[in-house]
Coordinates of C-alpha atoms and ligand atoms in Angstrom, one line a residue:
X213 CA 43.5 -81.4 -135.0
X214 CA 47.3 -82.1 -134.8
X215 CA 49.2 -85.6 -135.8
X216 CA 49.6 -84.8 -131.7
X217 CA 46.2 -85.7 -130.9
X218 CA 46.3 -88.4 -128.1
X219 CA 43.7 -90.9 -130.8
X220 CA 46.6 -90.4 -133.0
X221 CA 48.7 -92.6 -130.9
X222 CA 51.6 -90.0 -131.1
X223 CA 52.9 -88.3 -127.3
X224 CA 51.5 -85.2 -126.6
X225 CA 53.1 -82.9 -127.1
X226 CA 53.6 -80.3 -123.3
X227 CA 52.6 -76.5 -123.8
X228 CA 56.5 -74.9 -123.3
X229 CA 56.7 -73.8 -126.5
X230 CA 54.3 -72.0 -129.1
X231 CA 55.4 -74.0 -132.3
X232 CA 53.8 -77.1 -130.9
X233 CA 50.4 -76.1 -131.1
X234 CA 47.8 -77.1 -133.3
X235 CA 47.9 -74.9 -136.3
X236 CA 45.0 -72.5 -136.2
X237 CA 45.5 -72.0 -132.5
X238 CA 45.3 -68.3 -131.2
X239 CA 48.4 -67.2 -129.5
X240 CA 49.8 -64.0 -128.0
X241 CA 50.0 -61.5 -131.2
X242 CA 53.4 -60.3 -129.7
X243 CA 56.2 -62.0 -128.4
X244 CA 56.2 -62.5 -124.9
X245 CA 59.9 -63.0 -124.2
X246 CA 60.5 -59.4 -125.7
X247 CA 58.9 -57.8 -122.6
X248 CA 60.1 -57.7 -119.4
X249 CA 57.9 -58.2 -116.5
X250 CA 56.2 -54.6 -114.7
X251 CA 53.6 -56.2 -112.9
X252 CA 53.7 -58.8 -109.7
X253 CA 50.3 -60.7 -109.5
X254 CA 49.6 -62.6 -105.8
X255 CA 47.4 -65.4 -106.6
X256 CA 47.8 -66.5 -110.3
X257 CA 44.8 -69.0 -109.4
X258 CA 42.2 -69.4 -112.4
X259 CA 40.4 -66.1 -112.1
X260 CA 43.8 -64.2 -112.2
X261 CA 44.4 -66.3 -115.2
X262 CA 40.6 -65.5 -116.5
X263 CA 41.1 -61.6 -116.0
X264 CA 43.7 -59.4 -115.0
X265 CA 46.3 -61.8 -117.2
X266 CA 44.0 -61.5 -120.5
X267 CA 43.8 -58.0 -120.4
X268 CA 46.8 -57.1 -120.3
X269 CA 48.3 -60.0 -122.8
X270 CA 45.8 -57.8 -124.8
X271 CA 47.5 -54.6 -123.8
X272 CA 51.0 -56.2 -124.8
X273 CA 49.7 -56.7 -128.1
X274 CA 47.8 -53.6 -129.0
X275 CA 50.4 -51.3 -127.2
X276 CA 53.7 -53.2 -125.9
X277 CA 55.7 -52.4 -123.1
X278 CA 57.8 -53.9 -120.6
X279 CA 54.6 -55.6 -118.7
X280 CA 54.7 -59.3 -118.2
X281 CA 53.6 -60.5 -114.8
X282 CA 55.3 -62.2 -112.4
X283 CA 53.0 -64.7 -110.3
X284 CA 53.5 -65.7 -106.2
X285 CA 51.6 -68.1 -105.2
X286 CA 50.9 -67.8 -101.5
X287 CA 49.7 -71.5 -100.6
X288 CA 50.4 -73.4 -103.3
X289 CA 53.6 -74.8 -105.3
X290 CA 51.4 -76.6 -107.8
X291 CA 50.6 -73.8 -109.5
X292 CA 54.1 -72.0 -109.7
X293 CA 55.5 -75.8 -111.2
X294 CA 53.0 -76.2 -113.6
X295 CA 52.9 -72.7 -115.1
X296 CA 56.5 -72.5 -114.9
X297 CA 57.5 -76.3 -116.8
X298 CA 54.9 -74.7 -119.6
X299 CA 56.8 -71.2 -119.3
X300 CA 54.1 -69.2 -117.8
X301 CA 51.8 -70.0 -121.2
X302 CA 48.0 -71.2 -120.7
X303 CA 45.4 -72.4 -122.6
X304 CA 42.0 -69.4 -122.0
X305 CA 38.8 -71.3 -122.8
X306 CA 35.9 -68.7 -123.4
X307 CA 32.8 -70.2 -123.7
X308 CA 29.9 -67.8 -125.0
X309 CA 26.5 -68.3 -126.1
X310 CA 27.5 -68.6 -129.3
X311 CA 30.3 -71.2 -129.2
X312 CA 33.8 -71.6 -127.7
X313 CA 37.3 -70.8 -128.4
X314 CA 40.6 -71.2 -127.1
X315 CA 43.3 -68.7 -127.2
X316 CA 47.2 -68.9 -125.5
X317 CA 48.0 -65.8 -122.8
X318 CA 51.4 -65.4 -123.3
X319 CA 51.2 -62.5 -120.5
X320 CA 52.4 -64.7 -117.3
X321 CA 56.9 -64.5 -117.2
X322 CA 56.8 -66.9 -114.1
X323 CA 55.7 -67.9 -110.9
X324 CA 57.1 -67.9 -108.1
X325 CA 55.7 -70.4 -104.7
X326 CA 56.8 -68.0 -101.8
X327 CA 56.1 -71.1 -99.7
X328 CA 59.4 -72.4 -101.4
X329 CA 61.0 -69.3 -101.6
X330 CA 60.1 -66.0 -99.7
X331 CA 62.8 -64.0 -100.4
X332 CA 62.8 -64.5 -103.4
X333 CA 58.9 -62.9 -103.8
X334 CA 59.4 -60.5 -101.6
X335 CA 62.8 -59.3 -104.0
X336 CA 60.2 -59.4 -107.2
X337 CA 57.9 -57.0 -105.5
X338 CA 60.6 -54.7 -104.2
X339 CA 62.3 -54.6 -107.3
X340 CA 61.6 -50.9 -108.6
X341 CA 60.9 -52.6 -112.5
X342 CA 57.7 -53.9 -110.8
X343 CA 55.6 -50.5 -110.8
X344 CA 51.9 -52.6 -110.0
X345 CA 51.0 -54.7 -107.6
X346 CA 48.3 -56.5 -108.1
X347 CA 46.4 -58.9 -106.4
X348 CA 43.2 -61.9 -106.4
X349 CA 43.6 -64.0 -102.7
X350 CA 40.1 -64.2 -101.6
X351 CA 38.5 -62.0 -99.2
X352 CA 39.7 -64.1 -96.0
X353 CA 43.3 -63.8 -96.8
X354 CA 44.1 -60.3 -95.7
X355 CA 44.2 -60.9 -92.3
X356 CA 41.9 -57.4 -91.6
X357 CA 39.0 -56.4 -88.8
X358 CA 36.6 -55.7 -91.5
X359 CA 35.0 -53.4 -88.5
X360 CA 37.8 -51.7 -87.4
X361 CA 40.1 -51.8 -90.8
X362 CA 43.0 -52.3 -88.6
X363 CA 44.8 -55.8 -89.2
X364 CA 42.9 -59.1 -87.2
X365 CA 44.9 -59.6 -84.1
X366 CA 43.2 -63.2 -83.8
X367 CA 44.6 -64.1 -87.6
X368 CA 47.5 -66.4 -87.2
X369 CA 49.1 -65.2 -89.9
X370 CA 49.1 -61.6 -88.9
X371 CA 50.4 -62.1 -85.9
X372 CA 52.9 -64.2 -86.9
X373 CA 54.0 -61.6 -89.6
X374 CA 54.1 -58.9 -86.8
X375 CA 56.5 -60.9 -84.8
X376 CA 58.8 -61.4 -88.1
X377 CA 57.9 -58.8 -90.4
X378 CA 61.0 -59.7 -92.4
X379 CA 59.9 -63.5 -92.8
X380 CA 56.3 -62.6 -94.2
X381 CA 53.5 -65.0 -95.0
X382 CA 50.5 -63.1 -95.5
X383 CA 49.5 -60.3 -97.7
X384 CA 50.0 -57.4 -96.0
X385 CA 53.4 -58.4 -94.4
X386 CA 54.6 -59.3 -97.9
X387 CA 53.8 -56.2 -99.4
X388 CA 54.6 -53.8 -95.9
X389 CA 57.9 -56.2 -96.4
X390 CA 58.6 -55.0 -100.2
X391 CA 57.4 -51.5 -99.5
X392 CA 60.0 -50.6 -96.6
X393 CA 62.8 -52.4 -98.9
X394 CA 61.7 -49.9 -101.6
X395 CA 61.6 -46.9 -98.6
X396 CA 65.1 -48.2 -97.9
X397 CA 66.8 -48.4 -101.2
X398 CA 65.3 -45.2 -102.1
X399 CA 63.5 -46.5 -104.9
X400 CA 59.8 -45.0 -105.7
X401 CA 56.5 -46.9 -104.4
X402 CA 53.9 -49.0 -106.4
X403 CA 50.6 -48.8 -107.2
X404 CA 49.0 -51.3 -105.4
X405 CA 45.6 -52.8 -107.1
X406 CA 43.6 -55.5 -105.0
X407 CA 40.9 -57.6 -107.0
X408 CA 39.0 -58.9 -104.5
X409 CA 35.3 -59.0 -104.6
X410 CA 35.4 -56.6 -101.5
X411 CA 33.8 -53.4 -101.6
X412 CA 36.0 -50.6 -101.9
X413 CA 39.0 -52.9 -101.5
X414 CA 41.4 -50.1 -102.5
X415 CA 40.7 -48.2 -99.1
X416 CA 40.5 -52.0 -96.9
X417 CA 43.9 -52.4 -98.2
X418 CA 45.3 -49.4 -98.2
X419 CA 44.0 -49.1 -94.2
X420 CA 45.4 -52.7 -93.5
X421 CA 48.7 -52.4 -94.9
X422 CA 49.0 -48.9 -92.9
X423 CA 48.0 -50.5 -89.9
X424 CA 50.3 -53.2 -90.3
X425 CA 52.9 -50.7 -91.0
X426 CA 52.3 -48.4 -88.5
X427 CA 53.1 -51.0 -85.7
X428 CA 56.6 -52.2 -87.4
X429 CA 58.0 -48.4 -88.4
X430 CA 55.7 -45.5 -88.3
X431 CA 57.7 -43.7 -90.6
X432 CA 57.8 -46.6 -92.9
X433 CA 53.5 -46.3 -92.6
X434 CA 54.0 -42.0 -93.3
X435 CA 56.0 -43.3 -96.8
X436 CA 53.6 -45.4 -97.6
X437 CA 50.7 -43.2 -97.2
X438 CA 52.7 -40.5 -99.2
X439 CA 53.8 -42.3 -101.4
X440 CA 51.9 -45.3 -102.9
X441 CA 48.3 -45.6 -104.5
X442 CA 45.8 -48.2 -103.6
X443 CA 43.3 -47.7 -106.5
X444 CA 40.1 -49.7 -105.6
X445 CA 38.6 -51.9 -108.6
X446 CA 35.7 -54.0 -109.7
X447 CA 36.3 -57.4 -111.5
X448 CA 33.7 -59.4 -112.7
X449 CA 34.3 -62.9 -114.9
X450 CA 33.0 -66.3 -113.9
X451 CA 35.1 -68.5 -113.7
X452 CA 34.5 -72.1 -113.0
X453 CA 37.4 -74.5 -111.0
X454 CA 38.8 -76.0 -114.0
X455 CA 37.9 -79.9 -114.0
X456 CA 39.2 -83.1 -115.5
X457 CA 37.2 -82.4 -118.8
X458 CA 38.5 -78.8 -118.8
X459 CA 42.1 -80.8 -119.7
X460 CA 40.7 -83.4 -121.7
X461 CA 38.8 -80.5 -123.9
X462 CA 41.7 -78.4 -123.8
X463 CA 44.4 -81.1 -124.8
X464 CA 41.4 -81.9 -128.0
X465 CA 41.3 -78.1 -128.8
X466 CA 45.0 -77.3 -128.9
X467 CA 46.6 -80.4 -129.7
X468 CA 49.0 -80.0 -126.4
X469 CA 49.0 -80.8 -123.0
X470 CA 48.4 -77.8 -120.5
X471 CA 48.2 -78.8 -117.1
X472 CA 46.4 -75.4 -115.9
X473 CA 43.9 -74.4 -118.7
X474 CA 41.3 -72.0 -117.4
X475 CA 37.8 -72.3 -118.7
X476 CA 35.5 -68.9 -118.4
X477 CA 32.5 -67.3 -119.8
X478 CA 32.8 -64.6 -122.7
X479 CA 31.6 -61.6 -120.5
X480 CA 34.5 -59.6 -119.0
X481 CA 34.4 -56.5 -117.0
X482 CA 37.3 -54.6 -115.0
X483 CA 36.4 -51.2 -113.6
X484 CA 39.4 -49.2 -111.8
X485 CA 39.9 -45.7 -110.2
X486 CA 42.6 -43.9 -112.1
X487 CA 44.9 -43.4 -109.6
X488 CA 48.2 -44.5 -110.6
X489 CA 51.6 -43.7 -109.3
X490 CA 53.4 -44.4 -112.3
X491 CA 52.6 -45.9 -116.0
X492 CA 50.4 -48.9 -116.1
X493 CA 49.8 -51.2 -119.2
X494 CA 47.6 -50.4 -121.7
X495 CA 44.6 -52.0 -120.2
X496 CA 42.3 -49.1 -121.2
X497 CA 42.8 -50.6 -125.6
X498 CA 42.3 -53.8 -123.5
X499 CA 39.0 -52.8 -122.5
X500 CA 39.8 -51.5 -118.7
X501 CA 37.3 -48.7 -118.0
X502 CA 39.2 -45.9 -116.1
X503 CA 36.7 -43.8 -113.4
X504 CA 36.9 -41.9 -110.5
X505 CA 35.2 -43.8 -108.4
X506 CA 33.8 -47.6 -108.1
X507 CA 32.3 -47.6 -105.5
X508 CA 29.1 -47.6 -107.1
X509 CA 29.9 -50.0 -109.9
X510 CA 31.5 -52.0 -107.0
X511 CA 28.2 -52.1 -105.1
X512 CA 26.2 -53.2 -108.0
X513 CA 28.3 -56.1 -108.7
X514 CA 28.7 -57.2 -105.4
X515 CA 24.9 -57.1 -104.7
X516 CA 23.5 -58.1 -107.7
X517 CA 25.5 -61.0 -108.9
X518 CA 27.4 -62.3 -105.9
X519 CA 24.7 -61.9 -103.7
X520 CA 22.5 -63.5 -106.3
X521 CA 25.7 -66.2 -106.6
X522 CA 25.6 -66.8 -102.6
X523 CA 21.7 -67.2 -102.1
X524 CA 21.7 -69.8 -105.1
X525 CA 24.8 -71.5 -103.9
X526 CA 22.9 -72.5 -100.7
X527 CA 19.8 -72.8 -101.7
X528 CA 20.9 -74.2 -105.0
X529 CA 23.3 -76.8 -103.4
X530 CA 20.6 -78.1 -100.1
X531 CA 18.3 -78.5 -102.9
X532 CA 20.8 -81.1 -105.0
X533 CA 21.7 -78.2 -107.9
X534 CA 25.6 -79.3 -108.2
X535 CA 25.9 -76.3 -111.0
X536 CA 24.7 -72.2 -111.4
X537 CA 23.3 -73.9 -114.6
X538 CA 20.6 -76.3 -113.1
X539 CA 19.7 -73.5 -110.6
X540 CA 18.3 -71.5 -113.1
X541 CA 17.0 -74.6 -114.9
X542 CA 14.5 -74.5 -111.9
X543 CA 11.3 -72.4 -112.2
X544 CA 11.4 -71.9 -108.7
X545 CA 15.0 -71.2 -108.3
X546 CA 15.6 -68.8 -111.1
X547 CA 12.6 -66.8 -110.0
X548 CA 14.1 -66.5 -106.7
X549 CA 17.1 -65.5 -108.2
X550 CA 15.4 -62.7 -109.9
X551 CA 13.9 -61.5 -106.9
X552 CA 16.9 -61.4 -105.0
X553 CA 18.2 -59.1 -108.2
X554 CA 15.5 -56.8 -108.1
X555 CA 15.9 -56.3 -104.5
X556 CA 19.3 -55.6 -104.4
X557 CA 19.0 -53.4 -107.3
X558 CA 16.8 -51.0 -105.2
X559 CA 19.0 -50.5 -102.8
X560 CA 21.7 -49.2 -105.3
X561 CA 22.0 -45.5 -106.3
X562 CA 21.5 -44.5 -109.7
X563 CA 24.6 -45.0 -111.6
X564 CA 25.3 -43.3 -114.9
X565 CA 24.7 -45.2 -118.2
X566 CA 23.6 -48.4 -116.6
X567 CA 20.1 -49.6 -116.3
X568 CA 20.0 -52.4 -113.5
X569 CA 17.3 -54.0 -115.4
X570 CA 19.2 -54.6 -118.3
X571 CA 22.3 -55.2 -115.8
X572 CA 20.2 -58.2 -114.2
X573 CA 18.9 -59.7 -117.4
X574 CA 22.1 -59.9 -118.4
X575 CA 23.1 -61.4 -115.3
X576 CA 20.5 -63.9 -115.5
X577 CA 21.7 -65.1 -119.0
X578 CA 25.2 -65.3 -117.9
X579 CA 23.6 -67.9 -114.7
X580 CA 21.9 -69.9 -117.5
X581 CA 24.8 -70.1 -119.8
X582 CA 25.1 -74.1 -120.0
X583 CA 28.7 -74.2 -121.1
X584 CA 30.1 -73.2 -117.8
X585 CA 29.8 -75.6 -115.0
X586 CA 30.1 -73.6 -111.9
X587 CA 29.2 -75.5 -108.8
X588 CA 27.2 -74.1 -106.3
X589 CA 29.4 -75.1 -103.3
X590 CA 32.3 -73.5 -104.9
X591 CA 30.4 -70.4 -104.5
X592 CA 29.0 -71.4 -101.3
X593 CA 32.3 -72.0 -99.9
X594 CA 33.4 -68.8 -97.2
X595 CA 30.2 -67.9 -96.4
X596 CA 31.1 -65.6 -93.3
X597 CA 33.5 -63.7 -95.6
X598 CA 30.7 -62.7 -98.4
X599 CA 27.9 -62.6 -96.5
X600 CA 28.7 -59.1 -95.1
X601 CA 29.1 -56.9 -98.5
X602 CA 27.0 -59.2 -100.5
X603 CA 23.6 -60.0 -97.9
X604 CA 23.8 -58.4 -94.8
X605 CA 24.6 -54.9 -95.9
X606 CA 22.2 -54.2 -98.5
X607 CA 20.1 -56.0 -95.7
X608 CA 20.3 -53.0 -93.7
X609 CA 19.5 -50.4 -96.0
X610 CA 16.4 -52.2 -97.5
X611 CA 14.9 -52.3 -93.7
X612 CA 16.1 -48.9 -93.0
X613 CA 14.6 -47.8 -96.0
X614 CA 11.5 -49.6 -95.9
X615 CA 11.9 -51.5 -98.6
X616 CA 12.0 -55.1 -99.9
X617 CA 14.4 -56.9 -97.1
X618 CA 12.4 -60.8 -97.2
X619 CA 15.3 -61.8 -100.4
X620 CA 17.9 -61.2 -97.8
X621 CA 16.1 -62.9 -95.0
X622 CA 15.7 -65.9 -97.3
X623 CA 19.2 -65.6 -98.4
X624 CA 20.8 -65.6 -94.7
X625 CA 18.4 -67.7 -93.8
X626 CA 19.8 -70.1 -96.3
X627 CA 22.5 -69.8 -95.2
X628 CA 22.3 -70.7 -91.5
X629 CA 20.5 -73.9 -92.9
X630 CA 23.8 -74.6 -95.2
X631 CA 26.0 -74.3 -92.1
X632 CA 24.0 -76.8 -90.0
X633 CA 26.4 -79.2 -92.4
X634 CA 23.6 -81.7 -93.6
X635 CA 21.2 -81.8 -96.4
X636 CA 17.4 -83.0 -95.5
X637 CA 18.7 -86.1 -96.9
X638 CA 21.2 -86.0 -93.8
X639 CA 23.9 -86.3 -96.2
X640 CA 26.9 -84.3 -94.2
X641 CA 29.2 -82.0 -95.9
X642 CA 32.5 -79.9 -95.0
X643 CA 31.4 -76.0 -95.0
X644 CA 34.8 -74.8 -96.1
X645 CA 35.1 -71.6 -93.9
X646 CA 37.3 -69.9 -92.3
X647 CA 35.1 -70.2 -89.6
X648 CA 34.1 -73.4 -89.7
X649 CA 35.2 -74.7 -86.3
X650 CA 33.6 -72.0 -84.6
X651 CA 30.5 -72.4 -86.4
X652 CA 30.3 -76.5 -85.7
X653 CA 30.8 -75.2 -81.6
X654 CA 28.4 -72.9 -81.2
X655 CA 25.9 -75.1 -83.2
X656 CA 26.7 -77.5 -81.2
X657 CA 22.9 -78.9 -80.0
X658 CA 21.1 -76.3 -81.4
X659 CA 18.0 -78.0 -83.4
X660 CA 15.2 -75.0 -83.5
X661 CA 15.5 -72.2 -85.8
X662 CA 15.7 -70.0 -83.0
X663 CA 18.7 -71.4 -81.2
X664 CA 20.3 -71.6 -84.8
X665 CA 20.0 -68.0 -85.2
X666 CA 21.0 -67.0 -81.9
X667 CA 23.8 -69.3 -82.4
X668 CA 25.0 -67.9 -85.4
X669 CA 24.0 -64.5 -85.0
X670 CA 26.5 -64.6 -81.8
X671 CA 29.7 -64.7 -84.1
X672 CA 32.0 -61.8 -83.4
X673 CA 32.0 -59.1 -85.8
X674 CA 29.8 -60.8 -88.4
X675 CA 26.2 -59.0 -88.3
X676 CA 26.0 -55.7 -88.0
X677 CA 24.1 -53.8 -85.1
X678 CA 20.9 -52.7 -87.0
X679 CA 20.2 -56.2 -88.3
X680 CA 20.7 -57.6 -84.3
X681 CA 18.4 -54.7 -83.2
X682 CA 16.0 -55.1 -85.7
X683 CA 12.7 -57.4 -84.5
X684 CA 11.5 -57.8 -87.6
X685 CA 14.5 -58.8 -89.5
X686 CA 15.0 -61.6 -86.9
X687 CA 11.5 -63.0 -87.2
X688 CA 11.5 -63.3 -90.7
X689 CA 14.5 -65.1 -91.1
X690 CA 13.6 -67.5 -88.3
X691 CA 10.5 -68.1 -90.0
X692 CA 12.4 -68.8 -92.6
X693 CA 15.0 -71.0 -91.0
X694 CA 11.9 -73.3 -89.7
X695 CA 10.2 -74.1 -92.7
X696 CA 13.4 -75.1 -93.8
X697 CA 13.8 -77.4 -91.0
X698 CA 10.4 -78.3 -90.6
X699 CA 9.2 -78.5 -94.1
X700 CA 12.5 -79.0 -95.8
X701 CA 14.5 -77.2 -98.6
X702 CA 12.3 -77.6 -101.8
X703 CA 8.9 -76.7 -100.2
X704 CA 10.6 -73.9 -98.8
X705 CA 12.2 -72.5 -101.9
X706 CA 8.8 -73.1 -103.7
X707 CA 6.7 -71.5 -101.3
X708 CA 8.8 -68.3 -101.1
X709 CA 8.9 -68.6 -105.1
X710 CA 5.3 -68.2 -104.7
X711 CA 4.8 -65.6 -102.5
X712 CA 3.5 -62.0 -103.6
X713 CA 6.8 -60.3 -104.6
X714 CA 6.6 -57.2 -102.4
X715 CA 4.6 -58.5 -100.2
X716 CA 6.9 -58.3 -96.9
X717 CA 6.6 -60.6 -94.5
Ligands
CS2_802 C1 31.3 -66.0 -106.8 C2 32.3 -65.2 -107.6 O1 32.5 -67.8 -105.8 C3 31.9 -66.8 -105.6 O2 31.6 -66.3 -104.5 O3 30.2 -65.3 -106.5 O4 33.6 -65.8 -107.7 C4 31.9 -64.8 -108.9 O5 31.8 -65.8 -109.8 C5 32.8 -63.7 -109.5 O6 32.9 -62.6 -108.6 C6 32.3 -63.3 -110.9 O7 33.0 -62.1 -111.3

């Protein structure tokens, strides 16, 4: 440790500038102010910071190369000050089973708050240097009819955006923005690369920002679908809120203050299709895997570990788990969450070179990993955004299929109980969705299981037909949904622990 330690007694020192690190610190093996920036990130938030930055701060120091990133935060201008006062250098935290260690990413040029200053991110996407656009906003942030793909005429954002497609505050109108800039100037289009945990969010984002195009210019929509790429990919790190101890442990590892340190797990994974308009970094030295398609890698992810995450996030957090950790800590639980595994697993198609087994063993150390304190209602948090890709789709092809649906039932079932807003304790809580109004309405004197699942199952655009036509989907999860309310959360999670695995319902 440094003479800057705070128990020293000396100030610490702030993280601006690499020489005021502890010695023995990692930092960027290159020097970040040699490159210029080639990549515009939307939503430098701590996963950005956990991912797409480390790779390629890796890339810029196996290979070079003028890729820096430039941040824009959408909502916040917290982010874009702090990053910015410690010139876009962080603190990475990766904490394995065998230890932790801290590292600076020197990948991150700036970041700009388009809350503060639109034009200003709108000039750093248009500006032909900037040849990938990336992107990590959550799923409820595009503003798109996840039916239809066409753009969500009830988002306030799009329709705002619509009205002034040159004073953008979404995604899509930001980028359609940039784009017909580029058409204008005559410069060449970007690749465009969401990370969303969406499933093939390439083509949702690709049909969104055409849509949105297509009703400001139609020709500007025609250059866009000529001429830029909308890759999909799969990212997969968890990655914790950072908390008060994630500074205090940072500031005691690297002898500086770093007011946005990110704290992660070792495992990192970033499949994308290799459709690129132009040169990207070298994220491929980085680790990148480059395939035609992700789809299925996508839908393995998706199903296996956030669908895993969002069953133990409710039934984890109405049983009093605050963290992933003490989930799996519970016999009950964990078995659960092994079920849930092996049932979304079967609904996958064989995918080349991996074995789901080993996939959700994996998985299942990674949930038990007791350095990473990821609460459950962080993961519970937008429920009617995940539960689509994640529950209610693999759902569908289990009963289609005839195979093992009662996992999803409990899972949705969970969920219906977590939106009731109230543990059995009758401790209230705020559901943080995007729907959250809507949901507290049409709850609204509902007490039975049945009236809470017509309730909820009533939402527009949320469940899909087969699962509202199917009889026996519906009377399993009410079933579910009563002994939850009738017997409470525990005896409910231990007696569907206990159940015969296959047996069905
Ligand atoms: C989690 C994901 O919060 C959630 O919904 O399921 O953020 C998960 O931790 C990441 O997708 C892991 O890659």
């Amino acid at each position: 440790m440094n003479s800057s330690h705070p128990t020293s007694g000396q100030p610490v020192p702030r993280l601006d500038d690499l020489n005021k690190l502890a010695t023995g610190v990692r930092r960027p093996a290159y020097q970040p102010t040699n490159h210029k920036a080639g990549i515009v990130h939307l939503g430098p938030g701590a996963f950005h910071r956990a991912h797409q930055a480390v790779y390629t701060d890796e890339a810029l120091a196996l290979s070079g190369g003028d890729w820096r990133i430039i941040g824009i935060s959408l909502r916040s201008r917290a982010i874009a000050d702090a990053l910015n006062r410690q010139n876009g250098l962080y603190s990475l935290i990766e904490n394995g089973a065998d230890g932790s260690s801290v590292r600076i990413i020197g990948s991150i040029e700036r970041v700009i708050a388009a809350v503060e200053d639109r034009q200003a991110a709108i000039a750093a996407m248009a500006d032909p240097s900037i040849r990938v656009i990336t992107m990590t906003v959550t799923e409820k942030a595009y503003g798109i009819d996840r039916v239809t793909g066409q753009v969500d005429m009830d988002d306030e954002t799009i329709v705002h955006d619509l009205a002034q497609p040159q004073q953008p505050n979404g995604v899509l109108g930001l980028i359609v923005e940039s784009l017909r800039l580029r058409w204008q100037a005559g410069h060449g289009a970007p690749t465009v690369l969401c990370c969303d945990n969406l499933p093939e969010n390439g083509e949702v984002l690709k049909a969104g920002v055409l849509d949105f195009a297509r009703r400001t210019d139609p020709m500007l929509a025609d250059w866009i679908d000529e001429h830029a790429s909308f890759p999909s990919s799969m990212v997969d790190r968890i990655t914790p809120a950072a908390s008060e101890e994630t500074l205090v442990r940072c500031q005691q590892l690297i002898g500086c203050d770093d007011q946005v340190p990110v704290e992660t797990e070792a495992f990192t994974q970033w499949v994308i299709e290799d459709r690129f308009v132009d040169e990207r970094p070298d994220w491929q030295a980085a680790g990148v895997m480059f395939v035609p398609s992700v789809a299925p890698f996508e839908q393995m992810k998706l199903r296996m570990l956030n669908g895993a995450h969002s069953m133990l996030a409710y039934a984890g957090f109405l049983s009093g788990c605050t963290y992933v950790r003490d989930v799996m800590e519970d016999r009950n639980l964990s078995r659960l969450v092994q079920h849930h595994m092996q049932a979304a697993a079967a609904t996958l198609q064989p995918l080349d070179g991996v074995d789901f087994d080993t996939y959700a063993d994996d998985l299942l150390q990674r949930f038990r990993n007791p350095a990473i304190a990821h609460e459950t209602y962080q993961i519970a948090m937008d429920g009617t955004e995940k539960l689509p890709q994640r529950l209610l789709s693999p759902a569908v092809e289990a009963l289609a299929s005839k195979g093992n649906y009662r996992p999803f039932a409990f899972a949705v079932a969970a969920w219906m109980r977590y939106c009731t807003g109230r543990t059995d304790s009758a401790e209230s809580y705020v559901l943080r969705d995007p729907k959250q109004e809507q949901i507290a309405d049409v709850l609204r004197g509902q007490e039975t299981a049945e009236g809470i699942y017509n309730a909820l199952t009533a939402l527009p655009g949320l469940f899909p037909d087969p699962l509202l036509e199917s009889a026996v989907w519906r009377e399993t999860v009410v079933a579910i949904l009563d002994t939850l309310l009738t017997d409470g959360v525990a005896a409910t999670i231990a007696a569907e622990a206990n159940r015969r695995q296959h047996q069905q319902v």
